[in-house]
mmCIF file of C-alpha atoms in Angstrom:
data_model
loop_
_atom_site.group_PDB
_atom_site.id
_atom_site.type_symbol
_atom_site.label_atom_id
_atom_site.label_comp_id
_atom_site.label_asym_id
_atom_site.label_seq_id
_atom_site.Cartn_x
_atom_site.Cartn_y
_atom_site.Cartn_z
ATOM 1 C CA UNK A 28 -7.713 3.050 -9.736
ATOM 2 C CA UNK A 29 -7.723 4.994 -6.705
ATOM 3 C CA UNK A 30 -8.893 3.840 -3.479
ATOM 4 C CA UNK A 31 -9.161 5.383 -0.030
ATOM 5 C CA UNK A 32 -7.070 3.521 2.565
ATOM 6 C CA UNK A 33 -5.665 4.418 6.108
ATOM 7 C CA UNK A 34 -2.265 4.585 7.454
ATOM 8 C CA UNK A 35 -1.870 3.947 10.870
ATOM 9 C CA UNK A 36 1.306 5.635 12.565
ATOM 10 C CA UNK A 37 3.173 4.070 15.214
ATOM 11 C CA UNK A 38 1.460 6.336 17.741
ATOM 12 C CA UNK A 39 -2.044 5.240 16.462
ATOM 13 C CA UNK A 40 -2.723 8.613 14.414
ATOM 14 C CA UNK A 41 -4.688 7.594 11.298
ATOM 15 C CA UNK A 42 -4.052 9.195 7.671
ATOM 16 C CA UNK A 43 -6.760 8.732 5.104
ATOM 17 C CA UNK A 44 -4.917 8.653 1.688
ATOM 18 C CA UNK A 45 -5.650 7.773 -1.719
ATOM 19 C CA UNK A 46 -3.821 4.689 -3.225
ATOM 20 C CA UNK A 47 -3.573 3.613 -6.755
ATOM 21 C CA UNK A 48 -3.947 -0.138 -7.428
ATOM 22 C CA UNK A 49 -0.678 -0.953 -9.248
ATOM 23 C CA UNK A 50 -1.265 -4.277 -10.921
ATOM 24 C CA UNK A 51 2.203 -4.308 -12.091
ATOM 25 C CA UNK A 52 3.602 -4.109 -8.564
ATOM 26 C CA UNK A 53 3.379 -7.992 -8.016
ATOM 27 C CA UNK A 54 5.912 -8.509 -5.292
ATOM 28 C CA UNK A 55 4.631 -5.971 -2.820
ATOM 29 C CA UNK A 56 1.622 -4.799 -0.659
ATOM 30 C CA UNK A 57 2.295 -1.106 -0.464
ATOM 31 C CA UNK A 58 4.715 1.443 -1.923
ATOM 32 C CA UNK A 59 5.436 4.855 -0.493
ATOM 33 C CA UNK A 60 7.429 7.964 -1.227
ATOM 34 C CA UNK A 61 10.363 8.267 1.396
ATOM 35 C CA UNK A 62 9.029 11.817 2.463
ATOM 36 C CA UNK A 63 5.946 10.056 4.079
ATOM 37 C CA UNK A 64 7.693 7.740 6.308
ATOM 38 C CA UNK A 65 8.737 10.206 8.846
ATOM 39 C CA UNK A 66 5.341 11.035 9.963
ATOM 40 C CA UNK A 67 4.396 7.398 10.308
ATOM 41 C CA UNK A 68 7.390 6.346 12.489
ATOM 42 C CA UNK A 69 7.211 2.751 11.278
ATOM 43 C CA UNK A 70 9.980 0.353 12.077
ATOM 44 C CA UNK A 71 12.624 -0.378 9.387
ATOM 45 C CA UNK A 72 13.039 -4.174 8.368
ATOM 46 C CA UNK A 73 15.686 -3.987 5.752
ATOM 47 C CA UNK A 74 17.382 -1.400 3.509
ATOM 48 C CA UNK A 75 18.276 -0.928 -0.065
ATOM 49 C CA UNK A 76 16.278 -3.818 -1.574
ATOM 50 C CA UNK A 77 16.663 -3.758 -5.415
ATOM 51 C CA UNK A 78 13.379 -4.031 -7.305
ATOM 52 C CA UNK A 79 12.528 -3.714 -10.809
ATOM 53 C CA UNK A 80 10.072 -1.203 -11.530
ATOM 54 C CA UNK A 81 8.281 0.433 -14.708
ATOM 55 C CA UNK A 82 11.241 2.971 -14.361
ATOM 56 C CA UNK A 83 13.978 0.431 -14.216
ATOM 57 C CA UNK A 84 15.706 -0.893 -11.162
ATOM 58 C CA UNK A 85 15.359 1.065 -7.941
ATOM 59 C CA UNK A 86 16.322 0.805 -4.317
ATOM 60 C CA UNK A 87 13.687 0.481 -1.882
ATOM 61 C CA UNK A 88 13.830 0.294 2.097
ATOM 62 C CA UNK A 89 11.365 -1.967 3.621
ATOM 63 C CA UNK A 90 9.112 -1.180 6.782
ATOM 64 C CA UNK A 91 6.636 -2.706 8.783
ATOM 65 C CA UNK A 92 3.575 -0.603 8.417
ATOM 66 C CA UNK A 93 -0.041 -0.708 9.533
ATOM 67 C CA UNK A 94 -2.825 0.098 7.302
ATOM 68 C CA UNK A 95 -6.524 -0.063 7.241
ATOM 69 C CA UNK A 96 -8.740 -1.500 4.376
ATOM 70 C CA UNK A 97 -12.633 -2.279 4.545
ATOM 71 C CA UNK A 98 -12.366 -1.148 8.371
ATOM 72 C CA UNK A 99 -9.883 -3.991 9.097
ATOM 73 C CA UNK A 100 -6.055 -3.480 10.081
ATOM 74 C CA UNK A 101 -3.265 -5.074 8.611
ATOM 75 C CA UNK A 102 0.604 -5.026 9.478
ATOM 76 C CA UNK A 103 2.315 -5.419 6.222
ATOM 77 C CA UNK A 104 5.647 -5.097 4.775
ATOM 78 C CA UNK A 105 5.965 -1.442 3.083
ATOM 79 C CA UNK A 106 8.309 -0.538 0.403
ATOM 80 C CA UNK A 107 9.589 3.108 0.831
ATOM 81 C CA UNK A 108 11.388 4.682 -2.106
ATOM 82 C CA UNK A 109 12.286 8.319 -3.720
ATOM 83 C CA UNK A 110 10.277 9.863 -6.306
ATOM 84 C CA UNK A 111 7.020 7.937 -6.034
ATOM 85 C CA UNK A 112 4.301 10.233 -7.246
ATOM 86 C CA UNK A 113 1.562 8.054 -5.812
ATOM 87 C CA UNK A 114 0.793 5.683 -2.864
ATOM 88 C CA UNK A 115 0.722 2.288 -4.571
ATOM 89 C CA UNK A 116 -1.379 -0.808 -3.556
ATOM 90 C CA UNK A 117 0.467 -3.860 -4.872
ATOM 91 C CA UNK A 118 -1.377 -6.749 -6.507
ATOM 92 C CA UNK A 119 -0.568 -9.067 -3.507
ATOM 93 C CA UNK A 120 -3.828 -7.663 -1.844
ATOM 94 C CA UNK A 121 -5.911 -9.271 -4.591
ATOM 95 C CA UNK A 122 -5.315 -12.700 -2.924
ATOM 96 C CA UNK A 123 -7.088 -11.530 0.336
ATOM 97 C CA UNK A 124 -9.484 -8.698 -0.938
ATOM 98 C CA UNK A 125 -11.980 -8.285 -3.432
ATOM 99 C CA UNK A 126 -12.142 -5.414 -6.199
ATOM 100 C CA UNK A 127 -15.667 -4.721 -6.686
ATOM 101 C CA UNK A 128 -16.690 -2.339 -9.821
ATOM 102 C CA UNK A 129 -20.108 -1.151 -10.005
ATOM 103 C CA UNK A 130 -19.503 0.803 -13.346
ATOM 104 C CA UNK A 131 -23.065 2.496 -13.601
ATOM 105 C CA UNK A 132 -22.815 4.028 -10.287
ATOM 106 C CA UNK A 133 -19.131 4.799 -10.644
ATOM 107 C CA UNK A 134 -18.227 3.051 -7.540
ATOM 108 C CA UNK A 135 -15.056 0.998 -6.997
ATOM 109 C CA UNK A 136 -14.513 -0.769 -3.537
ATOM 110 C CA UNK A 137 -11.931 -3.025 -1.898
ATOM 111 C CA UNK A 138 -13.638 -5.489 0.411
ATOM 112 C CA UNK A 139 -11.875 -8.191 2.679
ATOM 113 C CA UNK A 140 -12.483 -11.618 1.590
ATOM 114 C CA UNK A 141 -14.182 -13.861 4.306
ATOM 115 C CA UNK A 142 -11.724 -16.804 5.320
ATOM 116 C CA UNK A 143 -13.165 -20.005 4.318
#
């Protein structure tokens, strides 16, 4: 399932992108290919974090990134690695956003949950 989100660069520029919800990506919020990070100019938090992926163990760098989902900005840790074919949204989001499926209309949306 692909969703449109916005990546917000350090200089405030917004990039609308399609991101794949990966329910197998349970330990993170967002994963990007290393080639995408230069344009965003996000700050690095940590380097060479070992993670198990569908392709086996891989090393990722961790950056502080800002994204917009459902017109709300979030600053989150972003995993950055080599050879990722898609931008991935991790299942951590499902604790704070709601996945809404309107099958007959062919609409999938992510909406931020109201704080109780």
